[in-house]
Coordinates of C-alpha atoms and ligand atoms in Angstrom, one line a residue:
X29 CA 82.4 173.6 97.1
X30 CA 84.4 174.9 100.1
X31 CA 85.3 178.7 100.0
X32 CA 88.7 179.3 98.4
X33 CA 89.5 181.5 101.5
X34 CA 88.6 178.8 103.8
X35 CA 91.5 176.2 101.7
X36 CA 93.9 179.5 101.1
X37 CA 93.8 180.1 105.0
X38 CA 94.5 176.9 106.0
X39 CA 97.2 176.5 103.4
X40 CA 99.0 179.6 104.4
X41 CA 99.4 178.6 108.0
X42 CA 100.7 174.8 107.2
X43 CA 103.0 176.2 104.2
X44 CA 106.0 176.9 106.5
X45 CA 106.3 173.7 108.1
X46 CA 105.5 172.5 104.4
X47 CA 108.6 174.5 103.6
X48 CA 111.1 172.9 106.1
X49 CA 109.9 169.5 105.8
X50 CA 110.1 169.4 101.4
X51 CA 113.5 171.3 101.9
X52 CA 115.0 168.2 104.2
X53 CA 113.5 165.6 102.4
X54 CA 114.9 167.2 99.0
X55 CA 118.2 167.0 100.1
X56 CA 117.8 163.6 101.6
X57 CA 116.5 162.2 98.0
X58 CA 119.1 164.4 96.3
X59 CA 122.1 162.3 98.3
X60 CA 120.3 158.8 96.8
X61 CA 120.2 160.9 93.0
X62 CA 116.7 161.5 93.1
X63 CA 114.7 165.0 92.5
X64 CA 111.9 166.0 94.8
X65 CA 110.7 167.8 92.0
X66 CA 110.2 165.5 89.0
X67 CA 108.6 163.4 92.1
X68 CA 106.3 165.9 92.9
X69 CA 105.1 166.3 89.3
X70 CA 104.8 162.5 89.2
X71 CA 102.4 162.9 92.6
X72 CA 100.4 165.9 90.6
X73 CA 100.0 163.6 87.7
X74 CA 98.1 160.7 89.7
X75 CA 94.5 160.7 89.8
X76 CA 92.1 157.5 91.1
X77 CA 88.0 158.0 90.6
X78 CA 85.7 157.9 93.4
X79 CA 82.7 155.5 93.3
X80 CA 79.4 157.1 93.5
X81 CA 78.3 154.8 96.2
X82 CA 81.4 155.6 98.5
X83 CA 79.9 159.1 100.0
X84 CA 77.0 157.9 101.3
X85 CA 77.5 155.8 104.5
X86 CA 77.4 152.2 104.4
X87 CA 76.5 149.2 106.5
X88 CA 76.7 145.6 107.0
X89 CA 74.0 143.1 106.4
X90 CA 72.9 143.6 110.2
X91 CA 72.7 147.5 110.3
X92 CA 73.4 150.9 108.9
X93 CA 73.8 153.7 110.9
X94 CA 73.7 157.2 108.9
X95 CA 75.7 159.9 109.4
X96 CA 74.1 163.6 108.9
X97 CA 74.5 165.7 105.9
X98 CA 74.3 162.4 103.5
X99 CA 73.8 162.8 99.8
X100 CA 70.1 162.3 98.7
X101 CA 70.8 162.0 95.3
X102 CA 73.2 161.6 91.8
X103 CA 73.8 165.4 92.0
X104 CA 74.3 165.9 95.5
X105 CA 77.1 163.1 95.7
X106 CA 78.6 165.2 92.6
X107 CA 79.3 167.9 95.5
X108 CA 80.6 165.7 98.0
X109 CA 82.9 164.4 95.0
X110 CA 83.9 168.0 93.9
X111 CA 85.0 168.7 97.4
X112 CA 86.9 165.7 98.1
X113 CA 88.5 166.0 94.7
X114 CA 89.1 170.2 95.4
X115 CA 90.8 169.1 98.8
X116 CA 92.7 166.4 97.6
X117 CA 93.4 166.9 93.7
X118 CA 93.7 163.5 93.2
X119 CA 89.7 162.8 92.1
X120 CA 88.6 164.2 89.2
X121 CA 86.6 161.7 88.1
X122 CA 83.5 159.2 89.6
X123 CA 82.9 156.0 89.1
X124 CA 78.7 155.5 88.7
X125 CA 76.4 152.9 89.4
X126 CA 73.2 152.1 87.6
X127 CA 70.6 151.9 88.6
X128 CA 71.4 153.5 91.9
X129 CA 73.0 156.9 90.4
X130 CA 70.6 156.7 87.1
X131 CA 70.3 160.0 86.5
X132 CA 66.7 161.0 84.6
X133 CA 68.5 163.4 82.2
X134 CA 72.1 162.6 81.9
X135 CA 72.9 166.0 79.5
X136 CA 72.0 167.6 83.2
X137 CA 74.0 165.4 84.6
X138 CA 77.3 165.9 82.7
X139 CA 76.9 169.9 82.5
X140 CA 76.7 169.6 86.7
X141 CA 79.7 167.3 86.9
X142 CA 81.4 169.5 84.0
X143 CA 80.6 172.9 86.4
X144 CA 82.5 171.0 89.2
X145 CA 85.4 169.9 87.5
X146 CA 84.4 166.8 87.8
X147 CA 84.2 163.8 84.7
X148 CA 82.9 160.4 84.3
X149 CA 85.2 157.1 85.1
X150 CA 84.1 153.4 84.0
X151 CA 80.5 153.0 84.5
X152 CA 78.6 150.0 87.0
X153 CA 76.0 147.9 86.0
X154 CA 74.2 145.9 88.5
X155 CA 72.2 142.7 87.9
X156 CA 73.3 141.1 91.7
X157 CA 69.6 142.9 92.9
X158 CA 66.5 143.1 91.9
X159 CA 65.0 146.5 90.6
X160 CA 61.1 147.4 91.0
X161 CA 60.2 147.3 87.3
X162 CA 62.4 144.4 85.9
X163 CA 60.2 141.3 84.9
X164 CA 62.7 138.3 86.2
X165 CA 64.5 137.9 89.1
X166 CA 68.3 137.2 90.0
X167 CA 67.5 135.4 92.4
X168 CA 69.2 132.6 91.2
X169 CA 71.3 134.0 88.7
X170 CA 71.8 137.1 86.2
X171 CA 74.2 136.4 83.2
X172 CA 74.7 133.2 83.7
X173 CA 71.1 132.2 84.8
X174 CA 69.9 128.8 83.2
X175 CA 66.9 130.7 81.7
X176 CA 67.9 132.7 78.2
X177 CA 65.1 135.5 79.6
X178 CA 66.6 136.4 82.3
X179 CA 70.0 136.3 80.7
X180 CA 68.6 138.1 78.1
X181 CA 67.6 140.8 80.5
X182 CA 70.7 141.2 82.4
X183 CA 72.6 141.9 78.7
X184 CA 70.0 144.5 78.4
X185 CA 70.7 145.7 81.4
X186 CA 74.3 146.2 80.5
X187 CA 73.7 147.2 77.2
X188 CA 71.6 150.6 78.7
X189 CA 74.1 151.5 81.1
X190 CA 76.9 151.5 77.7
X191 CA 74.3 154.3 76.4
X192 CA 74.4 155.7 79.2
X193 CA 77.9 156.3 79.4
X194 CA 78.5 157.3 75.9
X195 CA 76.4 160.2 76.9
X196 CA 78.2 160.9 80.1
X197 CA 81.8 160.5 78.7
X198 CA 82.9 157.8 80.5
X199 CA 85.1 155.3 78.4
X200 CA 84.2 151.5 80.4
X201 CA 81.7 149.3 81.6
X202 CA 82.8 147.3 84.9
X203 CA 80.6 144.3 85.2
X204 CA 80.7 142.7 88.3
X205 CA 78.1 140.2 89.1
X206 CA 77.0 137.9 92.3
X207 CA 76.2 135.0 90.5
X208 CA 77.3 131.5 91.9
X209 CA 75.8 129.1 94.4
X210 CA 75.3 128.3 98.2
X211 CA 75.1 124.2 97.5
X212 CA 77.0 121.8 95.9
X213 CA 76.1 120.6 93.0
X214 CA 73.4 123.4 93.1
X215 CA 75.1 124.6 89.4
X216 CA 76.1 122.7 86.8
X217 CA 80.2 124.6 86.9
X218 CA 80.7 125.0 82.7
X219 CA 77.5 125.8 81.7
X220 CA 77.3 128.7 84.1
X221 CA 80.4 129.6 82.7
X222 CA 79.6 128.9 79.5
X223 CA 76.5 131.5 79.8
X224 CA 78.9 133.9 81.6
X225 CA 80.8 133.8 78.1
X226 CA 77.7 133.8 76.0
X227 CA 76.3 137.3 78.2
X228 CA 79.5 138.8 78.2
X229 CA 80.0 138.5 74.2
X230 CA 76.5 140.0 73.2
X231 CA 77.7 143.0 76.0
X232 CA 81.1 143.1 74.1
X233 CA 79.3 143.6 70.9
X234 CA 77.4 146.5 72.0
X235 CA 80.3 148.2 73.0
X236 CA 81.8 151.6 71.6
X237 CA 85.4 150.7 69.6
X238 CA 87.2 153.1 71.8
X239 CA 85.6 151.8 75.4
X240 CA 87.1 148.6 77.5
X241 CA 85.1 146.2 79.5
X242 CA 86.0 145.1 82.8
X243 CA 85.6 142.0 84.6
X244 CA 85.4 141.8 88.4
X245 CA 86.2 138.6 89.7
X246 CA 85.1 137.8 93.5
X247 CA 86.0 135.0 95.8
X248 CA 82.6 134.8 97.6
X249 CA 79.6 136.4 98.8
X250 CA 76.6 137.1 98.2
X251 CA 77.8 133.1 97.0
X252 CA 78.8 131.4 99.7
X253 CA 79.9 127.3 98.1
X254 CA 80.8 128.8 94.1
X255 CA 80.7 132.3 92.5
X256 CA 81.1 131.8 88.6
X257 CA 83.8 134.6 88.3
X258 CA 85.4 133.7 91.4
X259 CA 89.1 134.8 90.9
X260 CA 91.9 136.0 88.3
X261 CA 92.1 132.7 86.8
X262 CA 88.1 132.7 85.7
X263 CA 88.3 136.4 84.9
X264 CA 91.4 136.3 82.7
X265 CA 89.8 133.3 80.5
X266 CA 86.6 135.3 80.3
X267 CA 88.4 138.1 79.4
X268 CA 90.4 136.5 76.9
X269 CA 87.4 134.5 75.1
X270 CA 85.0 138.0 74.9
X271 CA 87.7 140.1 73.3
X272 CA 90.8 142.6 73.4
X273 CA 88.7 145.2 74.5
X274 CA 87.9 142.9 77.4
X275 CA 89.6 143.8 80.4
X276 CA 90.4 141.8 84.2
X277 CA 89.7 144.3 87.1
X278 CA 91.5 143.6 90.1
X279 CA 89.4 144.6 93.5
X280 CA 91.7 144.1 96.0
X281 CA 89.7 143.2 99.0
X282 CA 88.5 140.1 96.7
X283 CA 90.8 137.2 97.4
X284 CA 91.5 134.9 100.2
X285 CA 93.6 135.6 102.9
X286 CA 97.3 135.8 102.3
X287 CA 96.9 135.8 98.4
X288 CA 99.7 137.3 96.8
X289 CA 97.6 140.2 95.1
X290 CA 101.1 141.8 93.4
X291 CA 101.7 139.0 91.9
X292 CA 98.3 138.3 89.8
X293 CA 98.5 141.9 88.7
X294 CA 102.2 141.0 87.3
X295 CA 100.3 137.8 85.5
X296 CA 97.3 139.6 84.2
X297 CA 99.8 143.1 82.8
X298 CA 102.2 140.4 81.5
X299 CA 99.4 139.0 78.9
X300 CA 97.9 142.1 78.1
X301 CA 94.5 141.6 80.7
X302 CA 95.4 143.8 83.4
X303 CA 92.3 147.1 83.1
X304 CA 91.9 148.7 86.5
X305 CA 91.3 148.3 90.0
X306 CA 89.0 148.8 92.8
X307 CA 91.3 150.3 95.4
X308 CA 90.5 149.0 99.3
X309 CA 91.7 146.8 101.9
X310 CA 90.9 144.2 104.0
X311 CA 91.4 142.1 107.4
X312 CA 89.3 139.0 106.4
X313 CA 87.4 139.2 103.3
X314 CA 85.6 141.7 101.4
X315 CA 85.7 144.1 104.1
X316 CA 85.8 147.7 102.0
X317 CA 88.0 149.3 104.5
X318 CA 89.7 152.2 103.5
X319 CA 92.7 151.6 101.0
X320 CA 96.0 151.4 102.8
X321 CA 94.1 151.1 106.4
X322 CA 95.3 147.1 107.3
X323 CA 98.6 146.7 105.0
X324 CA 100.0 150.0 103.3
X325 CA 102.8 147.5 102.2
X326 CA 100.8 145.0 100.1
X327 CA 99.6 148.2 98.1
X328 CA 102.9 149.5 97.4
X329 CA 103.8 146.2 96.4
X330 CA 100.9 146.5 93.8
X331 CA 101.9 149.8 92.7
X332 CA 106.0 148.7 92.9
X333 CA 104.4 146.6 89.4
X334 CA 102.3 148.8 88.3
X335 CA 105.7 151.5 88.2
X336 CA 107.5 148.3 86.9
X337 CA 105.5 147.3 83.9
X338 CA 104.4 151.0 83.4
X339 CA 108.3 152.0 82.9
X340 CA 108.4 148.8 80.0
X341 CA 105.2 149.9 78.6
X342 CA 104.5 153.8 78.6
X343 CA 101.1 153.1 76.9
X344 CA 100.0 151.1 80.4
X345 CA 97.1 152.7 81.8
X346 CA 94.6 151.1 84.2
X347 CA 91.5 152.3 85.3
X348 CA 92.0 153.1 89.2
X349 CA 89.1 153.5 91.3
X350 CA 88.1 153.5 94.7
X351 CA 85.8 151.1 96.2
X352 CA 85.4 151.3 100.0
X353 CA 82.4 151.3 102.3
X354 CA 82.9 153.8 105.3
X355 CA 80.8 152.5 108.3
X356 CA 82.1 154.7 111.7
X357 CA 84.0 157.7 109.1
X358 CA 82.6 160.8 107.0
X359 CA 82.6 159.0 104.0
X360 CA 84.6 162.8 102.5
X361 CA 87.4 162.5 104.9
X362 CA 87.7 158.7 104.6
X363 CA 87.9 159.0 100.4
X364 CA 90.2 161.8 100.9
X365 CA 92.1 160.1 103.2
X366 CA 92.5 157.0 101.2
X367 CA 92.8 158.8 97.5
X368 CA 96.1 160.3 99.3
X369 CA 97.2 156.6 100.9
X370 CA 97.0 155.3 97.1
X371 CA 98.6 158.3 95.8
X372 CA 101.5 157.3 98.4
X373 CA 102.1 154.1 97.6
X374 CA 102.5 155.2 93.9
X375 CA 105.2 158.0 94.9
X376 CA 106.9 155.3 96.9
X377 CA 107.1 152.8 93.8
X378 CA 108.8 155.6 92.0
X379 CA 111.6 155.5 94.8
X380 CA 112.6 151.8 94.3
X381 CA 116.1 151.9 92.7
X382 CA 114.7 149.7 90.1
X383 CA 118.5 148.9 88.6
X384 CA 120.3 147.8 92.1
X385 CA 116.8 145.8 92.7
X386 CA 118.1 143.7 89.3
X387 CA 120.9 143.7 90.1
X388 CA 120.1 142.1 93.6
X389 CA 117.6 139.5 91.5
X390 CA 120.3 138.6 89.2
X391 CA 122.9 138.1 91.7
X392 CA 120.3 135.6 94.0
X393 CA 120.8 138.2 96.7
X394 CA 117.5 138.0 98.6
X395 CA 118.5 140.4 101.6
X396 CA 119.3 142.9 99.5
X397 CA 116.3 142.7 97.6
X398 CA 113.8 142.8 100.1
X399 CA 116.2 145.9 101.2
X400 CA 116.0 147.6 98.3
X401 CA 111.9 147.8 98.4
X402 CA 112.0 148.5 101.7
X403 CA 114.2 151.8 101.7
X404 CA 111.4 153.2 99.1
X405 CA 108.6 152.0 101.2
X406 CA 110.4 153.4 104.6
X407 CA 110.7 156.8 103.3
X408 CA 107.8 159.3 104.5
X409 CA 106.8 161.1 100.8
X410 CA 104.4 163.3 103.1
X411 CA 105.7 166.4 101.9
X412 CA 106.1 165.6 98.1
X413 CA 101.8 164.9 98.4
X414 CA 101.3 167.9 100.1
X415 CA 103.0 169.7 97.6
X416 CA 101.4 168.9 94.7
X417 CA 98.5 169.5 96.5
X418 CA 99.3 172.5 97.1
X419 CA 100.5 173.7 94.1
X420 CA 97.2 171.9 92.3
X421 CA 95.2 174.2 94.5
X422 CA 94.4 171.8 97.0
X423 CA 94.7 171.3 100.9
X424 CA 98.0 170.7 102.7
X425 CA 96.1 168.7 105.0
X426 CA 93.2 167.8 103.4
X427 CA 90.8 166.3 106.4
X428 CA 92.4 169.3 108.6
X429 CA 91.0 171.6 105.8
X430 CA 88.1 170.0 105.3
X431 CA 86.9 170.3 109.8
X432 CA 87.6 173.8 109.6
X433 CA 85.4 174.9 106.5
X434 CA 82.2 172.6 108.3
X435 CA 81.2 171.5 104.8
X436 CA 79.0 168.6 106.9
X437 CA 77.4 170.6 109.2
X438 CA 76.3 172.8 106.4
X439 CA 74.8 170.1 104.0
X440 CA 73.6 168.5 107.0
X441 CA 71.2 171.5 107.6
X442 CA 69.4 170.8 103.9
X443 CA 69.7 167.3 104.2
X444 CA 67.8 165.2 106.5
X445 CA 68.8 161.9 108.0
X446 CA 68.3 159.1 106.0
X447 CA 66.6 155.9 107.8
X448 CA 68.7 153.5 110.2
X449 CA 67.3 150.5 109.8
X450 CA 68.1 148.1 106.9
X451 CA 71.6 147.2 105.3
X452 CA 73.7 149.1 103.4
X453 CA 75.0 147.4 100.4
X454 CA 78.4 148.4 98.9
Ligands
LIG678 C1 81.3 143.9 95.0 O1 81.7 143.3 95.9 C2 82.2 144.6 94.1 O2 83.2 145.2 94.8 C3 81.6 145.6 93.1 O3 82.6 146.5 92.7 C4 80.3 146.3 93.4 O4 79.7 146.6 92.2 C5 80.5 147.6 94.1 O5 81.1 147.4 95.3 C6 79.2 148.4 94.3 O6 78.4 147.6 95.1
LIG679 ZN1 84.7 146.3 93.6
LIG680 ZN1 83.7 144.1 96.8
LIG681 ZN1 82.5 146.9 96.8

């Protein structure tokens, strides 16, 4: 972790500024009947996990191009995430991937996650690749293959990672899969789906009563004609036939252009099927850039019904995570970054003066409306993040923190470049 000195140092010469700034904004929410500080407790209380893939750098199928100081392994991305989370305070928790984060002895692994203050989010299978010592390939398929073996196999699979878990803490499996097809008529469309069902039930059953299961639809890619959980609509009938447990997961860099994002997570909350997210956003497809990056609004639109349907139903509690790839960025400062852009949009949903917004709906008065979300959105909440940082023991400025304690150069000098060529998968 970073020296408390180094954080303390920085903090003291930002905390005047700090000062000014949360002292004009509190009077300026005061005048619209709003507290600064039941805001800033709101801000303390948010948290979204980091994905254990997300602080290494990634690539694109042509290239990857590493950065120095990467993580070499499970417990070495467990100190990238304890300072990201230390500097930020909005991370205590990681989101891993099996087999890429398997750890051999997962006791160690909790104690060294427990030491950093960190925990376990909802765990990753992964059956879109093939691993050394597994007897079939995916090649053509993993849950919903035509052949019951390798179906059979890819349960398994997520049937380990489940024990796995339960020995980490963590409380959800996220499956996510690449099956689909690159031809017409290449798969039959129900029974894919039908064995999508069939593999998702027998993973259902070997689930803990207390853990949820999350589905991860995806438009395209590595399918490029069908993918058999292809969007909200596929996802929410799978959800619903494997069980209540059974959970949609909205990644939001997974949907077609223009596709009105707030609106399926309104759908999928209003019938009980909303379970988490994958936090990121996008220009074109499934680009993984960092959350907030391309359109800050759309994601405090998502969060504007998130704060809606959390303030009808108190016992509303997604699983938030991020899932980015970081190409050209210090994969730290770009998590940190984009923990505290999500963070922001959910501070800004609390600002929407949710009774005059009715009002405005009830009275077909779309200006207004509009208005109304937009005064939340327009307000900078800068000061009300870095005050709960601050107070959380965290970094005013996080990334400014961050350059000055050379955290990088110093892992760099025990950890040697990884290889260039190849692509990064994320
Ligand atoms: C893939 O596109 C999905 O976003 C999954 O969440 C995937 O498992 C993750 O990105 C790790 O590769
Ligand atoms: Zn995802
Ligand atoms: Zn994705
Ligand atoms: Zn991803």
């Amino acid at each position: 972790m970073i020296k408390p000195e180094v954080v303390a140092d920085h903090n003291q010469k930002q905390a005047p500024t700090l000062e000014a700034d949360y002292a004009a904004l509190g009077e300026k929410l005061a005048r619209r009947g709003v507290d600064i500080e039941q805001l800033t407790r709101a801000a303390d209380t948010f948290a979204v996990a980091l994905p254990s893939w997300g602080v290494g750098t990634g690539g694109t199928r042509f290239a990857r191009f590493p950065g120095p100081g990467e993580p070499r392994n499970i417990f070495e991305k467990l100190d990238d995430c304890s300072v990201i989370h230390q500097l930020s305070q909005a991370t205590p928790t990681v989101s891993l991937h099996i087999p890429w984060d398997r750890p051999d002895d997962p006791k160690a692994l909790l104690e060294y996650a427990q030491a950093r203050n960190l925990a376990f989010d909802a765990m990753n299978s992964n059956t879109f690749q093939d691993q050394a010592d597994q007897a079939y390939s995916y090649k053509y398929g993993s849950l919903t293959h035509t052949s019951e073996a390798v179906r059979q196999q890819a349960i398994e699979h997520n049937v380990e990672v489940v024990e796995l878990g339960k020995k980490l803490g963590s409380k959800a499996l996220t499956v996510w899969i690449g099956d689909g097809s690159n031809f017409p008529g290449q798969q039959h469309f129900r029974n894919s789906f039908a064995h999508y069902l069939d593999s998702a039930r027998a993973i259902y059953d070997a689930l803990p009563d207390d853990w949820n299961m999350l589905l991860e639809h995806k438009m395209f890619e590595p399918a490029f004609y069908s993918t058999v959980i292809q969007d909200w609509g596929s996802s929410y009938l799978a959800a619903r036939e494997t069980g209540e447990r059974c959970l949609s997961l909205v990644d939001l860099g997974h949907h077609a252009p223009n596709v009105n994002i707030e609106m399926i997570v309104s759908r999928l909350a209003q019938f009980g099927k909303l379970g988490g997210f994958h936090f990121n956003d996008s220009k074109y497809g499934d680009d993984d850039l960092d959350s907030g990056s391309i359109d800050p609004y759309q994601l405090f639109l998502v969060f504007n019904e998130l704060v809606d349907i959390q303030q009808a139903d108190s016992a509303f509690a997604p699983f938030y995570m991020l899932d980015q790839s970081h190409n050209v960025t210090d994969p730290i400062e770009s998590l940190m970054y984009s923990a505290a852009e999500v963070q922001r949009a959910f501070v800004k949903a609390l600002l929407v003066d949710r009774e005059a917004l009715l009002g405005y709906q009830n009275s077909s008065d779309p200006l207004m409306a509009q208005a109304t979300l937009k005064q939340a959105f327009n307000l900078d909440v800068e000061p009300v993040l870095q005050m709960a940082r601050q107070r959380a023991g965290g970094a005013i400025d996080p990334i400014a923190a961050y350059r000055a304690s050379e955290y990088r150069q110093s892992v760099a000098r025990d950890r040697p470049q990884s290889g260039q060529s190849g692509s990064g998968i994320v």
